[in-house]
Coordinates of C-alpha atoms and ligand atoms in Angstrom, one line a residue:
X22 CA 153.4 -168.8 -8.8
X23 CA 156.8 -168.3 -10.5
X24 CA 158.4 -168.5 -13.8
X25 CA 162.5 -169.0 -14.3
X26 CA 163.4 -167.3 -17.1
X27 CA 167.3 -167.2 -18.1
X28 CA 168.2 -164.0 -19.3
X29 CA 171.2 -163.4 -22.3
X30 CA 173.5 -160.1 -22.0
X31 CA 174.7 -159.8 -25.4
X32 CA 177.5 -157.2 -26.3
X33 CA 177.6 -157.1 -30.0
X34 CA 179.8 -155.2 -32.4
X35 CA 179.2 -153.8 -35.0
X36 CA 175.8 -153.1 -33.6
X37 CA 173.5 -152.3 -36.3
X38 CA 172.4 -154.8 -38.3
X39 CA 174.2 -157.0 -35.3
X40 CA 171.4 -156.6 -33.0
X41 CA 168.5 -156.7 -35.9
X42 CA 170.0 -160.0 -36.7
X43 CA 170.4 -161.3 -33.7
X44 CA 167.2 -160.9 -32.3
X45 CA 165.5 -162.4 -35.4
X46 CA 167.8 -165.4 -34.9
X47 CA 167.3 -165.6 -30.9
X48 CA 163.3 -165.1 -31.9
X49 CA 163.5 -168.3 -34.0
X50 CA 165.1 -170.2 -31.7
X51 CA 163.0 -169.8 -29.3
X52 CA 163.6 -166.6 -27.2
X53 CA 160.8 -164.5 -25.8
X54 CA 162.0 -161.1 -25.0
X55 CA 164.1 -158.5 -26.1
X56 CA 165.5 -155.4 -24.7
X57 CA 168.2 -153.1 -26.8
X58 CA 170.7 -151.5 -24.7
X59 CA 173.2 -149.2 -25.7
X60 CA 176.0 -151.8 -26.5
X61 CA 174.2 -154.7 -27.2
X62 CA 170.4 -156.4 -26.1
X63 CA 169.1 -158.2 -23.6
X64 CA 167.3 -161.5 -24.4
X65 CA 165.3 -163.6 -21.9
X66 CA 164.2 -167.1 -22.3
X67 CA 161.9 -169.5 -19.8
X68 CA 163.8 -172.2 -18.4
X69 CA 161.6 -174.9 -19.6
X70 CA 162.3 -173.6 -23.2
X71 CA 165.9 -173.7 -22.7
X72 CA 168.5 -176.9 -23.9
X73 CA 171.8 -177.0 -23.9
X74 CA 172.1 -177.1 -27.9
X75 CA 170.1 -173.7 -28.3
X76 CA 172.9 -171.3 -29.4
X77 CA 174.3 -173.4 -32.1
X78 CA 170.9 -172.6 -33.9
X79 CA 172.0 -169.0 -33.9
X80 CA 174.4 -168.2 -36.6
X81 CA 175.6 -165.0 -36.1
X82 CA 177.5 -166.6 -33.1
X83 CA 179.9 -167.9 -35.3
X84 CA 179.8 -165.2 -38.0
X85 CA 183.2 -163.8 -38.2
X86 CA 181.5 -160.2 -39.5
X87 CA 180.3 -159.7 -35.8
X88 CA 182.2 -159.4 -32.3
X89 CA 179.8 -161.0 -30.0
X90 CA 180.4 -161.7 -26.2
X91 CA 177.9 -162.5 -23.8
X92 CA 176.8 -163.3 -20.4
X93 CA 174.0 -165.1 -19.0
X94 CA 172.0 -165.4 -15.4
X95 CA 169.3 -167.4 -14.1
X96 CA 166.3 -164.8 -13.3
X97 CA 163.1 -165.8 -11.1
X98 CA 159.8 -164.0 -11.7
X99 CA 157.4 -163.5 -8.9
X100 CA 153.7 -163.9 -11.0
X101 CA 152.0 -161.8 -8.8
X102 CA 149.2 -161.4 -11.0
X103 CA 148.8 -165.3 -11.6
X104 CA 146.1 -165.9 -10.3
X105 CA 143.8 -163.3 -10.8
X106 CA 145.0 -163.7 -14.6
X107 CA 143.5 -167.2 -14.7
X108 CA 140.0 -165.3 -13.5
X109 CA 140.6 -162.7 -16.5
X110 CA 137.1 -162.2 -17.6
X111 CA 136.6 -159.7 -20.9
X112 CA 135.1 -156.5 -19.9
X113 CA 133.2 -154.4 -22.7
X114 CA 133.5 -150.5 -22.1
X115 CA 130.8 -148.3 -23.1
X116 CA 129.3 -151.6 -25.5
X117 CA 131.9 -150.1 -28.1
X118 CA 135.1 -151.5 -26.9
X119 CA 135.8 -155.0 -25.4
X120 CA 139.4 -155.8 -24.2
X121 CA 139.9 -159.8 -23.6
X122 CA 142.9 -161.8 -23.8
X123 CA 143.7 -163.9 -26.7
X124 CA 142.0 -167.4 -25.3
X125 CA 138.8 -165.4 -24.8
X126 CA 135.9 -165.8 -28.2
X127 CA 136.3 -162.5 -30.3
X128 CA 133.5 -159.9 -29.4
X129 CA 131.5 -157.8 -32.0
X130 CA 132.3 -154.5 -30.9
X131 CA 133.6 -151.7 -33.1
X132 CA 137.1 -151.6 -31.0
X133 CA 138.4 -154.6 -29.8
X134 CA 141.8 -154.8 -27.6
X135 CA 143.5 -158.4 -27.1
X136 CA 145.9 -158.1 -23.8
X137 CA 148.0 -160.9 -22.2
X138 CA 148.9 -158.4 -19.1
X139 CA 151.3 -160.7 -17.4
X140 CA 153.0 -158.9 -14.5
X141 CA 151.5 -155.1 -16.5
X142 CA 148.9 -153.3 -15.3
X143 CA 146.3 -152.4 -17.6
X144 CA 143.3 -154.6 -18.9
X145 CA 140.3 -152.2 -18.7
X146 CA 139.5 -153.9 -15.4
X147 CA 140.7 -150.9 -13.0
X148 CA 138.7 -147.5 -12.6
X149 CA 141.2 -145.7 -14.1
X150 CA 141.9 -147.9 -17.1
X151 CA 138.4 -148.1 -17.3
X152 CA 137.7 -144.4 -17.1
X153 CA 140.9 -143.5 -19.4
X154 CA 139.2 -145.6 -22.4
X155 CA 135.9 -143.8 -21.9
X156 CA 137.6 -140.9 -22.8
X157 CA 139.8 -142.1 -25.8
X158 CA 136.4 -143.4 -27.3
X159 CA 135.0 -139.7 -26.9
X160 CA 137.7 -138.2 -27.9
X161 CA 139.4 -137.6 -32.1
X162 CA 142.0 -139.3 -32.2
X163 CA 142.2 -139.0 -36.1
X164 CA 145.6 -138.1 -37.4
X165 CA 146.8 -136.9 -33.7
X166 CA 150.2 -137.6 -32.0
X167 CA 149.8 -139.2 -28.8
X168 CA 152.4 -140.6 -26.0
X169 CA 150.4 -142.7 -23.7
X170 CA 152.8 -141.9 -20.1
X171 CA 153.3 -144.8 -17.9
X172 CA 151.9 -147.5 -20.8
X173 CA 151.4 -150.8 -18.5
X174 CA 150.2 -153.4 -21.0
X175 CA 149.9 -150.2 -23.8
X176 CA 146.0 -150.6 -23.9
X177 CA 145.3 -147.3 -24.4
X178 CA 148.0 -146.6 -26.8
X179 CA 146.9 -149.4 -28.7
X180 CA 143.3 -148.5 -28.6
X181 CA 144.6 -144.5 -29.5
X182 CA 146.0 -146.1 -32.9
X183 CA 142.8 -148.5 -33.3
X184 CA 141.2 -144.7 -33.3
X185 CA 143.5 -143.1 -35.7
X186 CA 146.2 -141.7 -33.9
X187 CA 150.0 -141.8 -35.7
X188 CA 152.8 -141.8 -34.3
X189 CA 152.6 -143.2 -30.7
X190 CA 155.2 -142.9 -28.3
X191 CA 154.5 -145.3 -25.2
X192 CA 156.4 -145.3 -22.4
X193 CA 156.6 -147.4 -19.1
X194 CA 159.8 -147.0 -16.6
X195 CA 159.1 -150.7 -15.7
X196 CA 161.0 -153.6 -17.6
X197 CA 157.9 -156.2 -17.6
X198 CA 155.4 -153.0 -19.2
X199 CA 158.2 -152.2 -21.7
X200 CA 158.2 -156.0 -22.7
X201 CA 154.7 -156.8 -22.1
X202 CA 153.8 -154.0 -24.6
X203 CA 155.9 -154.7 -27.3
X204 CA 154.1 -158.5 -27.2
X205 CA 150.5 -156.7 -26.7
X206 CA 150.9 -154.3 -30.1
X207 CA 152.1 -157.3 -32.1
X208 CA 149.3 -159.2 -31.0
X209 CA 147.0 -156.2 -32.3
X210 CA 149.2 -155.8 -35.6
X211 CA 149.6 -152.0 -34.6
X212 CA 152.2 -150.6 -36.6
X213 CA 152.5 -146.9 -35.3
X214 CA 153.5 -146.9 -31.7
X215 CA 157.2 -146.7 -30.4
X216 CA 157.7 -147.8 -26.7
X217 CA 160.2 -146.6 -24.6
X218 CA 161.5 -148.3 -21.3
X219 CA 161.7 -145.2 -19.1
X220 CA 160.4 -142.2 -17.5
X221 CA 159.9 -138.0 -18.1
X222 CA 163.7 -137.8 -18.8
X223 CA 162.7 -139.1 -22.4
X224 CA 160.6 -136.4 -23.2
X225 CA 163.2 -133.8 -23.7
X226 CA 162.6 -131.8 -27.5
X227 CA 159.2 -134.0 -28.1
X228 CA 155.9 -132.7 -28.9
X229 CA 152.9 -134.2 -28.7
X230 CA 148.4 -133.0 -29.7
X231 CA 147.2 -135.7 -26.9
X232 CA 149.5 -137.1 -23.8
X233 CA 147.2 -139.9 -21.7
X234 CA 149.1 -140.3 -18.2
X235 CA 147.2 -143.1 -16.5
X236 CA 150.3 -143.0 -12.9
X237 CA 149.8 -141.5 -9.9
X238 CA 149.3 -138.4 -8.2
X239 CA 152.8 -137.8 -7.1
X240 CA 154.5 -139.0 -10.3
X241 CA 152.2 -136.6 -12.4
X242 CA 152.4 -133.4 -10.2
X243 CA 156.4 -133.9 -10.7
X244 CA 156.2 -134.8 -14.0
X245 CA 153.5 -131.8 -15.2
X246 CA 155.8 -129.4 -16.5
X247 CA 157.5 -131.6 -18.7
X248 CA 153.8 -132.9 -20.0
X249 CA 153.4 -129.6 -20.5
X250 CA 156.6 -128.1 -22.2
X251 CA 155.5 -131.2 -24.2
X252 CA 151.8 -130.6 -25.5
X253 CA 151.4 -128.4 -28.7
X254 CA 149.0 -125.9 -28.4
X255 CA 145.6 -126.4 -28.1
X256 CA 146.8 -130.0 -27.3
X257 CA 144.5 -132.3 -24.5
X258 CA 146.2 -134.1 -21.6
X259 CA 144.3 -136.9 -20.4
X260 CA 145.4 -137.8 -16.3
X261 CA 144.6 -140.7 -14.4
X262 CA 145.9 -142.7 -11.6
X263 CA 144.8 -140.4 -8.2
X264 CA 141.5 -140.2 -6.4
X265 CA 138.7 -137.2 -6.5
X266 CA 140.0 -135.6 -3.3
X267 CA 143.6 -134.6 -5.3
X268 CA 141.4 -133.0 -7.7
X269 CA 142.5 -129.4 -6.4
X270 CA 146.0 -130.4 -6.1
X271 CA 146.4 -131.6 -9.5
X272 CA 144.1 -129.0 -11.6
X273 CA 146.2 -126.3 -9.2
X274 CA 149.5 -127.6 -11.3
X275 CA 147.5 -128.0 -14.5
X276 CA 147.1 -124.5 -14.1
X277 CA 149.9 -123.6 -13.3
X278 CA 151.6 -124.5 -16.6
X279 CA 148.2 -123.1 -19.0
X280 CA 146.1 -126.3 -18.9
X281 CA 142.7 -125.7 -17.8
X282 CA 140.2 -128.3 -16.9
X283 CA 137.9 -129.6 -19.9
X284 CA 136.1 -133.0 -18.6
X285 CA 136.3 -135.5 -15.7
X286 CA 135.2 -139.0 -15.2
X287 CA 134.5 -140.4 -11.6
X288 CA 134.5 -144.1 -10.4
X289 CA 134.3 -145.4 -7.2
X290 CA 136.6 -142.5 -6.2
X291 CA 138.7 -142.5 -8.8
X292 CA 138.6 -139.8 -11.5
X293 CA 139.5 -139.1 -14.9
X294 CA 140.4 -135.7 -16.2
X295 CA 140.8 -133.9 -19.3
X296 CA 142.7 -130.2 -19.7
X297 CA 143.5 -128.7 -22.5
X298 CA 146.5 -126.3 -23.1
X299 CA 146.1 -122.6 -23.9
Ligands
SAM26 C1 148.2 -147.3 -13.2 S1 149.3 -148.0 -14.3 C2 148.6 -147.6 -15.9 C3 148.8 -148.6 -17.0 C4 147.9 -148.3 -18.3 N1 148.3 -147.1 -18.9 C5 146.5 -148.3 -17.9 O1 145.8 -147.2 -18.0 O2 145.9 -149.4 -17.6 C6 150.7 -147.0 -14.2 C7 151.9 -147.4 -15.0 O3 152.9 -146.3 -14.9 C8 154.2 -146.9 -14.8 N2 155.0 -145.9 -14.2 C9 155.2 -145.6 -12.9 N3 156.0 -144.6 -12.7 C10 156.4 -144.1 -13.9 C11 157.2 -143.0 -14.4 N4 157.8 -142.2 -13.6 N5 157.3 -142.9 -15.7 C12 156.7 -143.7 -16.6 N6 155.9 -144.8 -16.2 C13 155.7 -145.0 -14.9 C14 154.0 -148.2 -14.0 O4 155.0 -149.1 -14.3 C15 152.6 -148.6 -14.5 O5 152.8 -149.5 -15.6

């Protein structure tokens, strides 16, 4: 139920195009994941992938134009979702939009979304993933700037673009959604979302016409005003991620900061709601 993955600290200087470079090298030679930090990225690699030789294929090592040091650790990843990934059966939403992972046969649907979720929430599967596409398919999404809050595997940023929307911020405070994104919008060739590893602190100075927040109760109440502060007028929030009986308690702080209940979606107690802002 586990993988060993050995994970690179590399503190490079000067950083840019250092860490542009080095990625693209570490990439080639057979490194999975990547994570920029502020002096240099982070670079993880499965065990079974790794030999002793590996490095030498990476030239910037040696380059004399860079300052490279690094550090490395042996990290062990609990697959929680393992199992149930290995049961990962394509789901079809609405008959307009199938998400499957990339071993299932390509459906004929108008919007199709390919998700490896790994340790991420996020495959359509859940009520509130479920309900949160429902809404994206209603929705115009043409031309619109949309941060999808607490992204998982980024399906519904990905499905956002797939509908028109440019630029995308995505953003997940969890290391595995961060990475697990990034894989998931290659895999659909999207070329307009930006993913973040982090929380409502990133928000500061950005605006936005749609913000999806698929979380949970508590996170969103906290996090409202900043939604808010961050939604251009006339601009629809999309929440998810808390059951019908914090319905109150949630349109009570929509209200609160001028967004007013437009739509809602129910599911086996879950719910899916739309405000707008005045
Ligand atoms: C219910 S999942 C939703 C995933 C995906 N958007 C979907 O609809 O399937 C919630 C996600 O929010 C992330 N999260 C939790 N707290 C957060 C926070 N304070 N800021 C940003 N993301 C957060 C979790 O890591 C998780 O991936």
């Amino acid at each position: 139920m586990s993988a060993i993955y050995i994970g690179y600290k590399f503190v490079i200087a000067p950083l840019q195009p250092g860490a542009e470079i080095l990625i693209a090298e570490l990439g080639a030679a057979g490194f999975e994941s990547f994570v920029e930090e502020e002096d240099g990225v982070l670079a993880y690699i499965q065990k079974d992938e790794w030999h002793e030789d590996i490095l030498d294929e990476v030239q910037i090592l040696s380059s004399e134009a860079f300052d490279i040091t690094f550090t490395f650790e042996e990290i062990e990843q609990i697959n929680w979702n393992e199992a149930w990934e290995k049961n990962f059966n394509p789901i079809v939403v609405d008959e307009v939009c199938a998400v499957r992972a990339p071993f299932h046969d390509p459906f004929n649907t108008p919007y199709e979304v390919i998700i490896e979720p790994k340790m991420s929430f996020g495959t359509g599967h859940h009520e509130t993933t479920h309900m949160m596409i429902q809404h994206i398919l209603k929705h115009d999404f043409e031309g619109k700037s949309v941060l999808d809050m607490g992204c998982g595997t980024a399906v519904l940023a990905i499905l956002a673009e797939m509908k028109g929307a440019n630029p995308i911020d995505a953003i997940d405070i969890d290391n595995w959604c961060y990475l697990n994104s990034l894989e998931n919008i290659a895999r659909n060739n999207r070329k307009h979302i930006t993913v973040y590893e982090g929380d409502a602190s990133l928000l500061n100075g950005k605006h936005y016409d749609i913000i999806i927040a698929n979380i949970n109760r508590n996170i969103l109440l906290n996090d409202m005003e900043t939604y808010a502060a961050c939604l251009n007028k006339d601009g629809v929030l999309f929440l998810s991620g808390f059951y019908k009986d914090d319905i109150s308690t949630i349109e009570e702080a929509c209200n609160k900061h001028h967004l007013f209940y437009v739509d809602g979606l129910e599911k086996n107690q879950w719910v899916a709601l739309q405000f707008k802002k005045a």
